[in-house]
Amino acid sequence: MTGRIAIVDDDPILREAVSRYLDEQGFEVLPFESARALREAMPDVAPDLVLLDLVMPEEDGLSLLRWLRDSTQLPVIMLTGKDDITDRVVGLELGADDYVAKPCDMRELLARIRSVIRRSTEPVADEQGVVKSAPAPGSWFGRWRLDRQRHRLVDSGGEVCSVTAHEYALLAAFADHPQVVLSRERLLELSGTDPAEVFDRAVDLRITRLRKKIEPVPGDPTVIKTIRGHGGGYEYVPSEQPDYGR
């Protein structure tokens, strides 16, 4: 697996080390020293994934992440300090797909890059390993329909709702298991994420972000319900037509 990776970090030593390693693994690497540099280059480059340092002078990584999520569906992996739990939580809430603590272990970084790119490009299979190429009947999430062929959410008028690779994988897992209570661990498994790779609030944060996009009334979720007791989890309640809310 190869691809084009943009790395945004103000540390020239780290940029050079990561660039050299990923180049040796067959990736094309686009190094940027600042958020501004990536913004200016975006019209002319088409990365498959962005490695984003969260702590940078001038514009920080969280600000750039907001901009990326508003304008693209690019997978993003955060580069964070070892103890920056708050930044990781905020980054996941904003839609980052994963994080790697600095100083980076290059093999771990490579594994996470490959995992995120794979999730963003491959269709999700069901429990028997069968890939569904078309939306299941009733795969509406509020006003949005799950488009399995193009990996996106689209409404009846053709408007597209931007979702991350992780968010799409969760939606696909829900669509394949309507009206089934899925635990956090099961959702991670079905969406192609190793539960050992993320902390226990990751699913909650991603579903909170998804609800802001898909729920007719985000504060009163009716599409993805929280189920308490008996281990808890989440349940997708499908509808046969779009729901624009009340």
GROMACS .gro file of C-alpha atoms in nm:
model
  246
    1MET     CA    1   0.000   0.000   0.000
    2THR     CA    2   0.136   0.339  -0.102
    3GLY     CA    3  -0.002   0.688  -0.135
    4ARG     CA    4   0.067   1.057  -0.093
    5ILE     CA    5   0.114   1.178   0.265
    6ALA     CA    6   0.118   1.542   0.372
    7ILE     CA    7   0.303   1.607   0.698
    8VAL     CA    8   0.246   1.940   0.873
    9ASP     CA    9   0.493   2.003   1.155
   10ASP     CA   10   0.710   2.300   1.248
   11ASP     CA   11   0.994   2.071   1.367
   12PRO     CA   12   1.233   2.031   1.068
   13ILE     CA   13   1.411   1.734   1.227
   14LEU     CA   14   1.087   1.539   1.274
   15ARG     CA   15   0.962   1.636   0.927
   16GLU     CA   16   1.283   1.510   0.772
   17ALA     CA   17   1.289   1.186   0.973
   18VAL     CA   18   0.926   1.100   0.898
   19SER     CA   19   0.960   1.202   0.534
   20ARG     CA   20   1.268   0.987   0.484
   21TYR     CA   21   1.114   0.683   0.652
   22LEU     CA   22   0.785   0.701   0.463
   23ASP     CA   23   0.969   0.760   0.137
   24GLU     CA   24   1.162   0.438   0.199
   25GLN     CA   25   0.826   0.262   0.247
   26GLY     CA   26   0.708   0.374  -0.097
   27PHE     CA   27   0.498   0.678  -0.003
   28GLU     CA   28   0.520   1.016  -0.170
   29VAL     CA   29   0.568   1.268   0.112
   30LEU     CA   30   0.470   1.635   0.102
   31PRO     CA   31   0.633   1.820   0.396
   32PHE     CA   32   0.486   2.149   0.523
   33GLU     CA   33   0.628   2.364   0.800
   34SER     CA   34   0.303   2.536   0.894
   35ALA     CA   35  -0.075   2.527   0.867
   36ARG     CA   36  -0.059   2.823   0.631
   37ALA     CA   37   0.177   2.638   0.397
   38LEU     CA   38  -0.067   2.347   0.364
   39ARG     CA   39  -0.365   2.578   0.313
   40GLU     CA   40  -0.187   2.756   0.029
   41ALA     CA   41  -0.081   2.428  -0.133
   42MET     CA   42  -0.413   2.244  -0.107
   43PRO     CA   43  -0.550   2.362  -0.444
   44ASP     CA   44  -0.250   2.205  -0.616
   45VAL     CA   45  -0.187   1.888  -0.414
   46ALA     CA   46  -0.407   1.588  -0.347
   47PRO     CA   47  -0.278   1.397  -0.042
   48ASP     CA   48  -0.435   1.069   0.061
   49LEU     CA   49  -0.375   1.146   0.429
   50VAL     CA   50  -0.253   1.433   0.649
   51LEU     CA   51  -0.014   1.389   0.943
   52LEU     CA   52  -0.085   1.693   1.159
   53ASP     CA   53   0.111   1.830   1.452
   54LEU     CA   54  -0.128   1.990   1.700
   55VAL     CA   55   0.119   2.232   1.862
   56MET     CA   56   0.257   2.484   1.615
   57PRO     CA   57   0.325   2.860   1.624
   58GLU     CA   58   0.086   3.101   1.453
   59GLU     CA   59  -0.200   2.865   1.361
   60ASP     CA   60  -0.221   2.547   1.568
   61GLY     CA   61  -0.314   2.204   1.442
   62LEU     CA   62  -0.665   2.205   1.588
   63SER     CA   63  -0.752   2.516   1.388
   64LEU     CA   64  -0.620   2.354   1.071
   65LEU     CA   65  -0.812   2.034   1.154
   66ARG     CA   66  -1.137   2.234   1.174
   67TRP     CA   67  -1.063   2.383   0.833
   68LEU     CA   68  -0.983   2.043   0.682
   69ARG     CA   69  -1.304   1.896   0.817
   70ASP     CA   70  -1.510   2.185   0.683
   71SER     CA   71  -1.362   2.162   0.333
   72THR     CA   72  -1.240   1.802   0.276
   73GLN     CA   73  -1.289   1.438   0.372
   74LEU     CA   74  -0.915   1.369   0.398
   75PRO     CA   75  -0.809   1.122   0.666
   76VAL     CA   76  -0.609   1.297   0.940
   77ILE     CA   77  -0.372   1.149   1.196
   78MET     CA   78  -0.274   1.380   1.481
   79LEU     CA   79   0.083   1.402   1.609
   80THR     CA   80   0.054   1.479   1.980
   81GLY     CA   81   0.270   1.502   2.290
   82LYS     CA   82   0.292   1.190   2.501
   83ASP     CA   83   0.066   1.329   2.776
   84ASP     CA   84  -0.162   1.555   2.569
   85ILE     CA   85  -0.483   1.367   2.651
   86THR     CA   86  -0.698   1.681   2.625
   87ASP     CA   87  -0.567   1.763   2.277
   88ARG     CA   88  -0.634   1.407   2.163
   89VAL     CA   89  -0.992   1.419   2.288
   90VAL     CA   90  -1.056   1.756   2.124
   91GLY     CA   91  -0.895   1.637   1.801
   92LEU     CA   92  -1.114   1.326   1.789
   93GLU     CA   93  -1.420   1.540   1.861
   94LEU     CA   94  -1.324   1.760   1.565
   95GLY     CA   95  -1.299   1.455   1.339
   96ALA     CA   96  -0.940   1.331   1.342
   97ASP     CA   97  -0.914   0.965   1.244
   98ASP     CA   98  -0.631   0.862   1.477
   99TYR     CA   99  -0.333   0.992   1.673
  100VAL     CA  100   0.031   0.902   1.733
  101ALA     CA  101   0.227   1.029   2.033
  102LYS     CA  102   0.563   1.197   1.978
  103PRO     CA  103   0.842   1.104   1.965
  104CYS     CA  104   0.703   0.875   1.695
  105ASP     CA  105   0.780   0.509   1.673
  106MET     CA  106   0.811   0.483   1.295
  107ARG     CA  107   0.673   0.130   1.272
  108GLU     CA  108   0.366   0.226   1.474
  109LEU     CA  109   0.319   0.538   1.261
  110LEU     CA  110   0.341   0.332   0.943
  111ALA     CA  111   0.087   0.079   1.075
  112ARG     CA  112  -0.160   0.352   1.168
  113ILE     CA  113  -0.119   0.526   0.831
  114ARG     CA  114  -0.189   0.202   0.646
  115SER     CA  115  -0.486   0.125   0.871
  116VAL     CA  116  -0.648   0.467   0.825
  117ILE     CA  117  -0.594   0.469   0.448
  118ARG     CA  118  -0.734   0.116   0.422
  119ARG     CA  119  -1.047   0.213   0.618
  120SER     CA  120  -1.098   0.519   0.400
  121THR     CA  121  -1.076   0.332   0.070
  122GLU     CA  122  -1.207  -0.020   0.126
  123PRO     CA  123  -1.575  -0.112   0.158
  124VAL     CA  124  -1.692  -0.260   0.487
  125ALA     CA  125  -1.778  -0.631   0.489
  126ASP     CA  126  -2.049  -0.792   0.694
  127GLU     CA  127  -1.991  -1.070   0.949
  128GLN     CA  128  -1.974  -1.334   0.673
  129GLY     CA  129  -1.714  -1.131   0.485
  130VAL     CA  130  -1.960  -1.021   0.215
  131VAL     CA  131  -1.904  -0.668   0.087
  132LYS     CA  132  -2.220  -0.470   0.027
  133SER     CA  133  -2.187  -0.250  -0.279
  134ALA     CA  134  -2.524  -0.079  -0.249
  135PRO     CA  135  -2.707   0.079   0.042
  136ALA     CA  136  -2.932  -0.151   0.236
  137PRO     CA  137  -3.301  -0.055   0.223
  138GLY     CA  138  -3.376   0.213   0.479
  139SER     CA  139  -3.013   0.320   0.525
  140TRP     CA  140  -3.117   0.674   0.607
  141PHE     CA  141  -2.947   0.861   0.887
  142GLY     CA  142  -3.180   1.153   0.942
  143ARG     CA  143  -3.194   1.339   0.611
  144TRP     CA  144  -2.884   1.160   0.480
  145ARG     CA  145  -2.859   0.833   0.286
  146LEU     CA  146  -2.551   0.613   0.310
  147ASP     CA  147  -2.391   0.588  -0.036
  148ARG     CA  148  -2.181   0.271  -0.015
  149GLN     CA  149  -2.040   0.303  -0.366
  150ARG     CA  150  -1.893   0.649  -0.310
  151HIS     CA  151  -1.830   0.624   0.066
  152ARG     CA  152  -2.036   0.928   0.159
  153LEU     CA  153  -2.362   1.062   0.299
  154VAL     CA  154  -2.591   1.235   0.053
  155ASP     CA  155  -2.941   1.378   0.081
  156SER     CA  156  -3.225   1.346  -0.169
  157GLY     CA  157  -3.122   1.673  -0.333
  158GLY     CA  158  -2.763   1.559  -0.392
  159GLU     CA  159  -2.602   1.758  -0.110
  160VAL     CA  160  -2.311   1.573   0.050
  161CYS     CA  161  -2.245   1.558   0.425
  162SER     CA  162  -1.872   1.540   0.496
  163VAL     CA  163  -1.772   1.245   0.715
  164THR     CA  164  -1.434   1.108   0.815
  165ALA     CA  165  -1.315   0.757   0.738
  166HIS     CA  166  -1.390   0.649   1.095
  167GLU     CA  167  -1.736   0.806   1.085
  168TYR     CA  168  -1.819   0.637   0.755
  169ALA     CA  169  -1.704   0.300   0.891
  170LEU     CA  170  -1.928   0.343   1.196
  171LEU     CA  171  -2.226   0.434   0.977
  172ALA     CA  172  -2.167   0.129   0.759
  173ALA     CA  173  -2.150  -0.092   1.071
  174PHE     CA  174  -2.480   0.050   1.195
  175ALA     CA  175  -2.645   0.011   0.852
  176ASP     CA  176  -2.544  -0.356   0.846
  177HIS     CA  177  -2.687  -0.414   1.195
  178PRO     CA  178  -3.012  -0.215   1.224
  179GLN     CA  179  -3.200  -0.233   1.553
  180VAL     CA  180  -2.917  -0.430   1.714
  181VAL     CA  181  -2.751  -0.301   2.030
  182LEU     CA  182  -2.379  -0.281   1.955
  183SER     CA  183  -2.123  -0.241   2.231
  184ARG     CA  184  -1.833   0.000   2.195
  185GLU     CA  185  -1.594  -0.291   2.147
  186ARG     CA  186  -1.819  -0.446   1.881
  187LEU     CA  187  -1.846  -0.116   1.695
  188LEU     CA  188  -1.468  -0.082   1.691
  189GLU     CA  189  -1.439  -0.438   1.558
  190LEU     CA  190  -1.705  -0.392   1.289
  191SER     CA  191  -1.555  -0.063   1.175
  192GLY     CA  192  -1.212  -0.218   1.132
  193THR     CA  193  -1.045  -0.066   1.439
  194ASP     CA  194  -0.846  -0.269   1.690
  195PRO     CA  195  -0.992  -0.181   2.034
  196ALA     CA  196  -0.637  -0.190   2.174
  197GLU     CA  197  -0.537   0.097   1.942
  198VAL     CA  198  -0.775   0.360   2.087
  199PHE     CA  199  -0.879   0.473   2.431
  200ASP     CA  200  -1.223   0.379   2.562
  201ARG     CA  201  -1.395   0.711   2.487
  202ALA     CA  202  -1.310   0.710   2.116
  203VAL     CA  203  -1.643   0.558   2.004
  204ASP     CA  204  -1.841   0.795   2.226
  205LEU     CA  205  -1.660   1.096   2.083
  206ARG     CA  206  -1.710   0.985   1.723
  207ILE     CA  207  -2.079   0.916   1.776
  208THR     CA  208  -2.124   1.255   1.944
  209ARG     CA  209  -1.971   1.418   1.638
  210LEU     CA  210  -2.183   1.204   1.404
  211ARG     CA  211  -2.500   1.298   1.588
  212LYS     CA  212  -2.429   1.667   1.528
  213LYS     CA  213  -2.428   1.590   1.155
  214ILE     CA  214  -2.711   1.340   1.114
  215GLU     CA  215  -2.962   1.367   1.395
  216PRO     CA  216  -3.272   1.576   1.316
  217VAL     CA  217  -3.247   1.700   1.676
  218PRO     CA  218  -2.888   1.636   1.796
  219GLY     CA  219  -2.980   1.686   2.162
  220ASP     CA  220  -3.256   1.425   2.134
  221PRO     CA  221  -3.107   1.144   1.923
  222THR     CA  222  -3.355   0.918   1.748
  223VAL     CA  223  -3.133   0.772   1.476
  224ILE     CA  224  -2.843   0.642   1.685
  225LYS     CA  225  -2.975   0.575   2.034
  226THR     CA  226  -2.773   0.525   2.351
  227ILE     CA  227  -2.875   0.203   2.527
  228ARG     CA  228  -2.800   0.188   2.897
  229GLY     CA  229  -2.784  -0.115   3.123
  230HIS     CA  230  -2.686  -0.473   3.036
  231GLY     CA  231  -2.346  -0.354   2.920
  232GLY     CA  232  -2.483  -0.060   2.722
  233GLY     CA  233  -2.403   0.041   2.370
  234TYR     CA  234  -2.568   0.205   2.070
  235GLU     CA  235  -2.858   0.112   1.844
  236TYR     CA  236  -2.932   0.237   1.492
  237VAL     CA  237  -3.304   0.291   1.428
  238PRO     CA  238  -3.353   0.293   1.049
  239SER     CA  239  -3.624   0.468   0.852
  240GLU     CA  240  -3.749   0.414   0.499
  241GLN     CA  241  -3.735   0.782   0.408
  242PRO     CA  242  -3.534   1.093   0.503
  243ASP     CA  243  -3.615   1.264   0.831
  244TYR     CA  244  -3.567   1.641   0.825
  245GLY     CA  245  -3.675   1.686   1.187
  246ARG     CA  246  -3.956   1.867   1.351
   0.00000   0.00000   0.00000
